[in-house]
Coordinates of C-alpha atoms and ligand atoms in Angstrom, one line a residue:
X1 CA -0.8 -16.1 19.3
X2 CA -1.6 -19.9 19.2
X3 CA 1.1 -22.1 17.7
X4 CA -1.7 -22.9 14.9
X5 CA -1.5 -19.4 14.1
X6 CA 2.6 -19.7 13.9
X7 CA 2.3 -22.9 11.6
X8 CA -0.1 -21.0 9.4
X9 CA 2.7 -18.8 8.2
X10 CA 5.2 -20.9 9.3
X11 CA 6.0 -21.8 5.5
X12 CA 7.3 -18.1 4.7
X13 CA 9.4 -17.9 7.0
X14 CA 12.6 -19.2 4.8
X15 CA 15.1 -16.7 5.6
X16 CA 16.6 -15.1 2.6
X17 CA 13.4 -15.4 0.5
X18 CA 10.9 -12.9 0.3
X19 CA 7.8 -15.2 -1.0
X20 CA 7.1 -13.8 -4.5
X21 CA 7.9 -16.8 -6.2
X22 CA 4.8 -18.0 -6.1
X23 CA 2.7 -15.1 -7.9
X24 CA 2.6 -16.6 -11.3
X25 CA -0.2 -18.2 -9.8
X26 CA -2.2 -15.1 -9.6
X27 CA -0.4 -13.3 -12.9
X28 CA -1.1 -14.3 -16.3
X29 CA 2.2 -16.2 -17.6
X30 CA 3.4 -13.9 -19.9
X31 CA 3.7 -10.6 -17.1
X32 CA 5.9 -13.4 -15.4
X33 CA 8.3 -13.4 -18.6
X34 CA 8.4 -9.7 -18.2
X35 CA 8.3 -9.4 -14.8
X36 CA 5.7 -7.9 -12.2
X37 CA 5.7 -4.6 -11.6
X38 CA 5.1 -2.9 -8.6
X39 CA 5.1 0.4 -6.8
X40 CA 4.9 0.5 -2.8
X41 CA 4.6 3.7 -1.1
X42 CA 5.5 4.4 2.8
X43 CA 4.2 7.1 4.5
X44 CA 4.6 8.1 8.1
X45 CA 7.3 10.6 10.0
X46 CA 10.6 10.0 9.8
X47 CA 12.2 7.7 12.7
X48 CA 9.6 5.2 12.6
X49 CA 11.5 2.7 10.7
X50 CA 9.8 2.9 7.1
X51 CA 13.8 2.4 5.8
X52 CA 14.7 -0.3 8.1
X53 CA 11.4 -2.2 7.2
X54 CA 11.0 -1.9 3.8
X55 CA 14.9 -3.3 3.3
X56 CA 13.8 -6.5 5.8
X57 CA 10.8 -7.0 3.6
X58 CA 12.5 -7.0 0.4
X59 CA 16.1 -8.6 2.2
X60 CA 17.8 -5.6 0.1
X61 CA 19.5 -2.5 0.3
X62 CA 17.0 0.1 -0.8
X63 CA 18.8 3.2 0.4
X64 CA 22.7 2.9 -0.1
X65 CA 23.1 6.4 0.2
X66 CA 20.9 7.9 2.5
X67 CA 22.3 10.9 4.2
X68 CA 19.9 11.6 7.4
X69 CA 19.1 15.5 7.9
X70 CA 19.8 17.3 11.2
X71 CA 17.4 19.4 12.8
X72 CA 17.8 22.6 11.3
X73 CA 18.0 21.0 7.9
X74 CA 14.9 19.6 8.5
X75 CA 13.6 23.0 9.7
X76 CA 14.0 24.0 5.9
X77 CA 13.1 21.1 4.3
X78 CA 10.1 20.2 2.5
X79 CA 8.7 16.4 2.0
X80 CA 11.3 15.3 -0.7
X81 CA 10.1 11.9 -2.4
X82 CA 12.4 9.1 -3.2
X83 CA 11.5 6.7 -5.9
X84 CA 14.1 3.6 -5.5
X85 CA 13.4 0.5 -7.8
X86 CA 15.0 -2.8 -7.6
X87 CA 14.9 -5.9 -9.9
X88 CA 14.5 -9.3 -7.6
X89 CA 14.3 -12.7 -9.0
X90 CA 13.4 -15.9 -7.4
X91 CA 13.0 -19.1 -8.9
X92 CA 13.4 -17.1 -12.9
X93 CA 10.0 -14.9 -11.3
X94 CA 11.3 -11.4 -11.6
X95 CA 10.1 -8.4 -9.5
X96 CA 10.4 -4.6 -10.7
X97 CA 9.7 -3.4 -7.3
X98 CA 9.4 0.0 -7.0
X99 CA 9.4 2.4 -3.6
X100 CA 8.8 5.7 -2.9
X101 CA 9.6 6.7 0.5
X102 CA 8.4 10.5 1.9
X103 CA 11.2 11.5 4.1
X104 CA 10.7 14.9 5.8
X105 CA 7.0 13.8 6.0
X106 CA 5.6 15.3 9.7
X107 CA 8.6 17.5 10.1
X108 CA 8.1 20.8 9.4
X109 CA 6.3 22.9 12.2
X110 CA 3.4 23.4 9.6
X111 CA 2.7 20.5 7.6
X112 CA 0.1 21.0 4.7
X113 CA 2.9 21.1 2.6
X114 CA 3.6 17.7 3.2
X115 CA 0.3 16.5 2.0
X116 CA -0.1 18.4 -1.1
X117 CA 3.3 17.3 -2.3
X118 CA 2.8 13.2 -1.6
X119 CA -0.8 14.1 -3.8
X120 CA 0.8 15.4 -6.1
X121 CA 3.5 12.5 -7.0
X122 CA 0.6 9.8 -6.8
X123 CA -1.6 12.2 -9.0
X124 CA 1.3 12.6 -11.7
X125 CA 1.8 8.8 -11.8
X126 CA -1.5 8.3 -12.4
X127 CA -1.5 11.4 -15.4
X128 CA 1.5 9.5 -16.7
X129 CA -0.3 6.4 -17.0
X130 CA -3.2 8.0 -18.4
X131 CA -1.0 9.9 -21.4
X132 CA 1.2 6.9 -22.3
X133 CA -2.0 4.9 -22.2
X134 CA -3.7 7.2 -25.0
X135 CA -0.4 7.2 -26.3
X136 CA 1.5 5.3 -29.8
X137 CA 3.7 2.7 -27.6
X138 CA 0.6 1.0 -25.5
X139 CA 2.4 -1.9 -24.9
X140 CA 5.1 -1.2 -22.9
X141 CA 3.9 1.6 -20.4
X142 CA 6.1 1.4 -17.2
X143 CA 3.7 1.5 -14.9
X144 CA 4.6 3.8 -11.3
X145 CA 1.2 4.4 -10.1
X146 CA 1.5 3.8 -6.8
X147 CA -0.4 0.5 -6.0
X148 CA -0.4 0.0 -1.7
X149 CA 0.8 2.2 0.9
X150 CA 2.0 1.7 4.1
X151 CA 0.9 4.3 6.8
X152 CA 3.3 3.6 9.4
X153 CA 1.6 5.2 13.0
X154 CA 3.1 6.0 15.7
X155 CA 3.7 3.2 18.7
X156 CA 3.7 5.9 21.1
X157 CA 0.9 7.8 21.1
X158 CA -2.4 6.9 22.2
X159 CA -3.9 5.9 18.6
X160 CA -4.2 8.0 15.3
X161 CA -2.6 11.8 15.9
X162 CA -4.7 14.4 14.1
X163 CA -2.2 14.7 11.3
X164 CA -2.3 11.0 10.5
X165 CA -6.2 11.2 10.4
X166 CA -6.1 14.3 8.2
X167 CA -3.9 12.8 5.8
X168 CA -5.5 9.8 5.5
X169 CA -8.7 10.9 4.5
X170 CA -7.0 12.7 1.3
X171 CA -5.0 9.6 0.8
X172 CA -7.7 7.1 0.9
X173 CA -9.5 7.9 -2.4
X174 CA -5.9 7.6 -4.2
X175 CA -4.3 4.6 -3.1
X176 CA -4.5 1.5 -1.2
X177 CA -3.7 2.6 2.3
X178 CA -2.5 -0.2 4.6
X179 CA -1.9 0.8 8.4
X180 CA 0.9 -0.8 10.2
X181 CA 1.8 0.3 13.9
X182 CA 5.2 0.8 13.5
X183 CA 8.3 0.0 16.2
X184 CA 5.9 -2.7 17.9
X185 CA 8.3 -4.6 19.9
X186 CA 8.2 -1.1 21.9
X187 CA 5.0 -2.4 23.7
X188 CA 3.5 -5.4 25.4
X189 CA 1.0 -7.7 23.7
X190 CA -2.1 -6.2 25.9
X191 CA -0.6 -2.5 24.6
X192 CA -0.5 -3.4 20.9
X193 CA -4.3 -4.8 21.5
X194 CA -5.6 -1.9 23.2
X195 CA -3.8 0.7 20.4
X196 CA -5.1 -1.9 17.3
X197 CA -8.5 -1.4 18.7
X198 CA -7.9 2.1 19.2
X199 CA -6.9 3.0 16.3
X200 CA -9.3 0.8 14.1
X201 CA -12.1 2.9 15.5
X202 CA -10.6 6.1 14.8
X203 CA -10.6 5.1 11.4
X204 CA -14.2 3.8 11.5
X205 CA -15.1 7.0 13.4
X206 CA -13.5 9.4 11.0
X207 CA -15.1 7.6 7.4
X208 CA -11.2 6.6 6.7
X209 CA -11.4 4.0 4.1
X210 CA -8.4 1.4 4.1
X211 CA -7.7 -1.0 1.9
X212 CA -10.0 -4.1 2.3
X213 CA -8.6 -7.3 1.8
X214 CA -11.1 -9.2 0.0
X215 CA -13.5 -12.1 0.9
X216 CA -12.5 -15.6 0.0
X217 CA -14.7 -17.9 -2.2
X218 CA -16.2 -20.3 -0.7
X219 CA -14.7 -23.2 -3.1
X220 CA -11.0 -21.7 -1.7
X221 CA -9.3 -24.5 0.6
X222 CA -9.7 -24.4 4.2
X223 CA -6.0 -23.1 4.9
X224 CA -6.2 -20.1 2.8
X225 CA -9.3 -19.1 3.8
X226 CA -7.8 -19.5 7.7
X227 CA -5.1 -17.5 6.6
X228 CA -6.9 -14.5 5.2
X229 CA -9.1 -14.7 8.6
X230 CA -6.0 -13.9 10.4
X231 CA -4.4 -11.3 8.0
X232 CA -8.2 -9.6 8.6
X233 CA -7.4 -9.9 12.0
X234 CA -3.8 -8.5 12.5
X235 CA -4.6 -5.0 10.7
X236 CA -3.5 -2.5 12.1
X237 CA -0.2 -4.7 11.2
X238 CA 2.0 -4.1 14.4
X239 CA 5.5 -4.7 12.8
X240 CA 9.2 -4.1 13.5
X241 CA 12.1 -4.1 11.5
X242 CA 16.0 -4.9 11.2
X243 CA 18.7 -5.6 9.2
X244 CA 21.0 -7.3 11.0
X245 CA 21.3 -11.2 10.7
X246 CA 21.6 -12.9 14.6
X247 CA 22.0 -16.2 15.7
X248 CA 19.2 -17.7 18.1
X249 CA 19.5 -21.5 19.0
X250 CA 21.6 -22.1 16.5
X251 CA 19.3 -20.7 13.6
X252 CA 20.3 -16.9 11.6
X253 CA 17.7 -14.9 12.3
X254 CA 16.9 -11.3 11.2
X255 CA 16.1 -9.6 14.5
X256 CA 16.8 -7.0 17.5
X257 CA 19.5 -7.7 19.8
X258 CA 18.4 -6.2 23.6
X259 CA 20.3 -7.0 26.5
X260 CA 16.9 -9.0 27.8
X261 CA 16.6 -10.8 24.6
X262 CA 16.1 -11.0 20.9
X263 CA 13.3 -9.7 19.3
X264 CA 13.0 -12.1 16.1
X265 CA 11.0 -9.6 13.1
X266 CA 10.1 -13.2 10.9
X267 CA 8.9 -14.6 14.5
X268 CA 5.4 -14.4 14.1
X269 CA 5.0 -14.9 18.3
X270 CA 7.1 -11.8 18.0
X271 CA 5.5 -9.3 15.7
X272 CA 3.2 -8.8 12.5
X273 CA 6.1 -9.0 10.1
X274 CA 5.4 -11.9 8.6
X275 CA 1.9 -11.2 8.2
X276 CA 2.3 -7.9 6.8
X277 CA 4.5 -9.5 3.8
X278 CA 2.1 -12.1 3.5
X279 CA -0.7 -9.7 3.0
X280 CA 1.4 -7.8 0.3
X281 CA 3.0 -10.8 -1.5
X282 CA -0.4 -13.2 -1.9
X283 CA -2.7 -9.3 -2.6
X284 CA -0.1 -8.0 -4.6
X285 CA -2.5 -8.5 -7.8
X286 CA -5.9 -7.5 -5.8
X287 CA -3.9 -4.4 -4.5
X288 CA -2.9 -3.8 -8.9
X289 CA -6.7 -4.4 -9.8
X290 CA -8.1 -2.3 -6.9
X291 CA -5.4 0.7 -8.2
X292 CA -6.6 0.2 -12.0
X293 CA -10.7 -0.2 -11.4
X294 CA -11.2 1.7 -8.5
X295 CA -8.4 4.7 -7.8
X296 CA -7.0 5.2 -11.6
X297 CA -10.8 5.0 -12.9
X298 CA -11.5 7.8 -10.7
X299 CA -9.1 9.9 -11.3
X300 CA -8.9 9.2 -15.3
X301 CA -12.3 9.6 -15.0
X302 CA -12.9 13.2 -13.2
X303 CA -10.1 14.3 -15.1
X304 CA -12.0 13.2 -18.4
X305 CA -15.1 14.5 -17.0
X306 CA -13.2 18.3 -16.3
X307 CA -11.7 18.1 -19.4
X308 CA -15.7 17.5 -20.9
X309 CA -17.1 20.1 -18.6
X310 CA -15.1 22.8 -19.9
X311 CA -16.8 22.2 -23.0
X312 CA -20.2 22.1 -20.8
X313 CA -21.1 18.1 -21.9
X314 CA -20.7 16.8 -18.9
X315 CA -20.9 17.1 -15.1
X316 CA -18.2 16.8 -13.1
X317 CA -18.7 13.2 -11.5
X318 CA -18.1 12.4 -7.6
X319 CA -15.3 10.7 -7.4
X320 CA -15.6 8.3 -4.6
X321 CA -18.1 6.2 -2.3
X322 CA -18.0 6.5 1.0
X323 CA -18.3 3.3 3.4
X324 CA -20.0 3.8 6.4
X325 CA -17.7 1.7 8.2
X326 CA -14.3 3.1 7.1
X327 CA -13.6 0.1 4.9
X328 CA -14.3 -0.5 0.8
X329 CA -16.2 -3.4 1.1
X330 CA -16.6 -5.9 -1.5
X331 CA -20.1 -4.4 -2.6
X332 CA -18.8 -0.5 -1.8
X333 CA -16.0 -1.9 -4.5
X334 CA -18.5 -3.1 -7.1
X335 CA -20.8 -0.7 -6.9
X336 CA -17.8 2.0 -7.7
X337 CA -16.6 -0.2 -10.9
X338 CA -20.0 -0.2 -11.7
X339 CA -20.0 3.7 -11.2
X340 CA -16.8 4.4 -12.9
X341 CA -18.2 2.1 -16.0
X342 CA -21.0 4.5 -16.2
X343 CA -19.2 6.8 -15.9
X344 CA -17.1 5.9 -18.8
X345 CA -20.5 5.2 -20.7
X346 CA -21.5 9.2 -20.0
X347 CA -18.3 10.3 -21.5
X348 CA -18.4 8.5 -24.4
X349 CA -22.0 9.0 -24.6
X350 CA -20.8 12.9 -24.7
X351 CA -18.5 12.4 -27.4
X352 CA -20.0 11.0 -29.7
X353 CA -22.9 13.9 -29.2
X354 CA -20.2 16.6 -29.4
X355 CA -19.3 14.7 -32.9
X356 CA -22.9 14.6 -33.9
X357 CA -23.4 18.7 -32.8
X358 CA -20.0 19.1 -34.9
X359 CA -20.7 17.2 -38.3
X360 CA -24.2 19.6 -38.3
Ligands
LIG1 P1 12.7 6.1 8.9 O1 13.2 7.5 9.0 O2 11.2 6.0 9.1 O3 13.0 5.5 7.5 O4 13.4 5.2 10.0 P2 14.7 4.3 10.0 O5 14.4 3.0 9.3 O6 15.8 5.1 9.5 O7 14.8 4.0 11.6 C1 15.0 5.0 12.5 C2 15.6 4.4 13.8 O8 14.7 3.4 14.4 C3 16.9 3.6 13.5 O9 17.8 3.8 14.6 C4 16.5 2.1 13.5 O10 17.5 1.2 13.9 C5 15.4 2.1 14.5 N1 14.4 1.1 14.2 C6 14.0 0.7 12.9 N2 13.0 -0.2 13.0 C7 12.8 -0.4 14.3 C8 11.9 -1.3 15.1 O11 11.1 -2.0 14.5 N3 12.0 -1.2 16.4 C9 12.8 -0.4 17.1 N4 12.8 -0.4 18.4 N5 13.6 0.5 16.4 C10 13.6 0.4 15.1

């Protein structure tokens, strides 16, 4: 990496500050009063450092009481899901940051299970939201649908394994899926290269849409739109994570003590880290708006358009456009807002004819 690329991000690399300070310039004021919610979900089998990460990213302790199965626990065990949410402030911003973890996720000898039961959870947020939102008490709706998750691969294999490939095509029409190769200071930089490349053309291959970030304007300043060429870039984020505070010439730093050296997670020379948080911290509303217009408005809208069909009104709408190059991009994204506001149009287009039919 160039050290232009290292200054880029350079400026969130305080230690002991996670960056969100400055989203009240992509929030209207008033969420800022009542704080920003958000719900991350990390997927990927257990060992790969989803824990250790997530408590780096957020400089917390997410899971204080985490009790690791054994073998022949795990041998029982289904995919349990942990919901753990944490209030964070910086600079009077607060931060109801929400995550769900999916431990026992790849474990079991067969595992369709696993699937059905991480659908499931982001389905029943999504039928929460929908109720309270039809509900009396509009206004303050907690809202847990899940809005980005992480699909943390595998450094060791060869690219995506069949499981992850399967599991990411019944993801991608839910949420916001964000690859990130996980463990990465396990390889050398030509190894990372050759596996981002690998893998972004298994997802291309196999129709996986991930989460696109979006195109700048072209009135945006020079740096941003420099920094969102290089978050474009880095994905597959190759990241690693740790908890432990060292000290390297003289500075603390959050890294990976070897006997060869330290790896340094906020070094961006070192790993994605900081690019990965970056992405999440300066998207965070894009990654909210993309869950509300495109994911929820499919799902709120086939499950209106079941509910309609029983009564035979309406039929059942396809849920989802498929990019040909296994992203969303900005028009795919459109033109499925634009197809969900139909949508909405045909249902209430069939209510008001089922009043009609039911006042003659
Ligand atoms: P989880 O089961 O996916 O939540 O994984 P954990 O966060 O519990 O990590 C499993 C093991 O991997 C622990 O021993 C961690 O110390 C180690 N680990 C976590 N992150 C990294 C990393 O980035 N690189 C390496 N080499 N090891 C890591």
């Amino acid at each position: 990496m160039s050290s232009d690329t290292a200054k880029n991000f350079s400026s969130l690399e305080t230690p002991g500050y996670v960056g969100f300070a400055n989203l009240p310039n992509q929030v209207h004021r008033k969420s800022v009063k009542k704080g920003f919610e958000f719900t991350l979900m990390v997927v990927g089998e257990s060992g790969l450092g989803k824990s250790t990460l997530v408590n780096s990213l957020f400089l917390t302790d997410l899971y204080p009481e985490r009790i690791i199965p054994d073998a022949v626990e795990k041998q029982k065990q289904t995919v349990k899901l942990d919901a753990s949410t944490v209030e964070i402030e910086e600079r009077g911003v607060k931060l109801r940051l929400t995550v769900v973890d999916t431990p026992g996720f790849g474990d079991a000898i067969d595992n369709s299970d696993s699937f059905s039961a991480i659908l499931e959870y982001i389905d029943e947020q999504y039928e929460r939201f929908l109720r309270d939102e039809s509900g009396l008490n509009r206004r303050n709706i907690v809202d847990n649908r899940i809005h980005c998750c992480f699909y943390f691969i595998s450094p060791f294999g060869h690219g995506l394994k069949p499981l992850d490939i399967e599991f990411m095509k019944k993801l991608h029409s839910k949420v916001n899926i964000v690859p990130v190769i996980a463990k990465a200071d396990c390889l050398t930089r030509k190894e990372i290269q050759r596996l981002k490349t690998r893998i972004l053309q298994e997802i291309e291959e196999n129709g996986i849409k991930i989460y696109p970030l979006p195109d700048c304007d072209s009135d945006e300043d020079e740096d941003y739109k420099e920094q969102v060429k290089q978050l474009k870039e880095a994905v597959p984020f190759a990241v690693c994570g740790a908890t432990t505070l060292l000290e390297v010439k003289g500075k603390k730093v959050r890294g990976r003590l070897y006997p060869w050296g330290v790896v340094e997670v906020e070094n961006p020379d070192h790993c994605d880290f900081i690019k990965l948080r970056t992405m999440l911290i300066t998207h965070m509303q894009d990654l909210q708006e993309v869950t509300q217009e495109v994911h929820y408005e499919n799902y709120r809208s086939e499950r209106l358009a079941k509910g309609i069909k029983k009564n035979g009104a309406l039929k059942e709408a396809d849920s989802t456009t498929t990019a040909s190059n296994g992203v969303i991009t900005d028009k795919d994204r459109i033109l499925q807002e634009k197809e969900a506001e139909l949508r909405r149009m045909q249902e209430m287009l069939a209510q008001m004819q089922a009043k009609m039919q039911a006042q003659k």
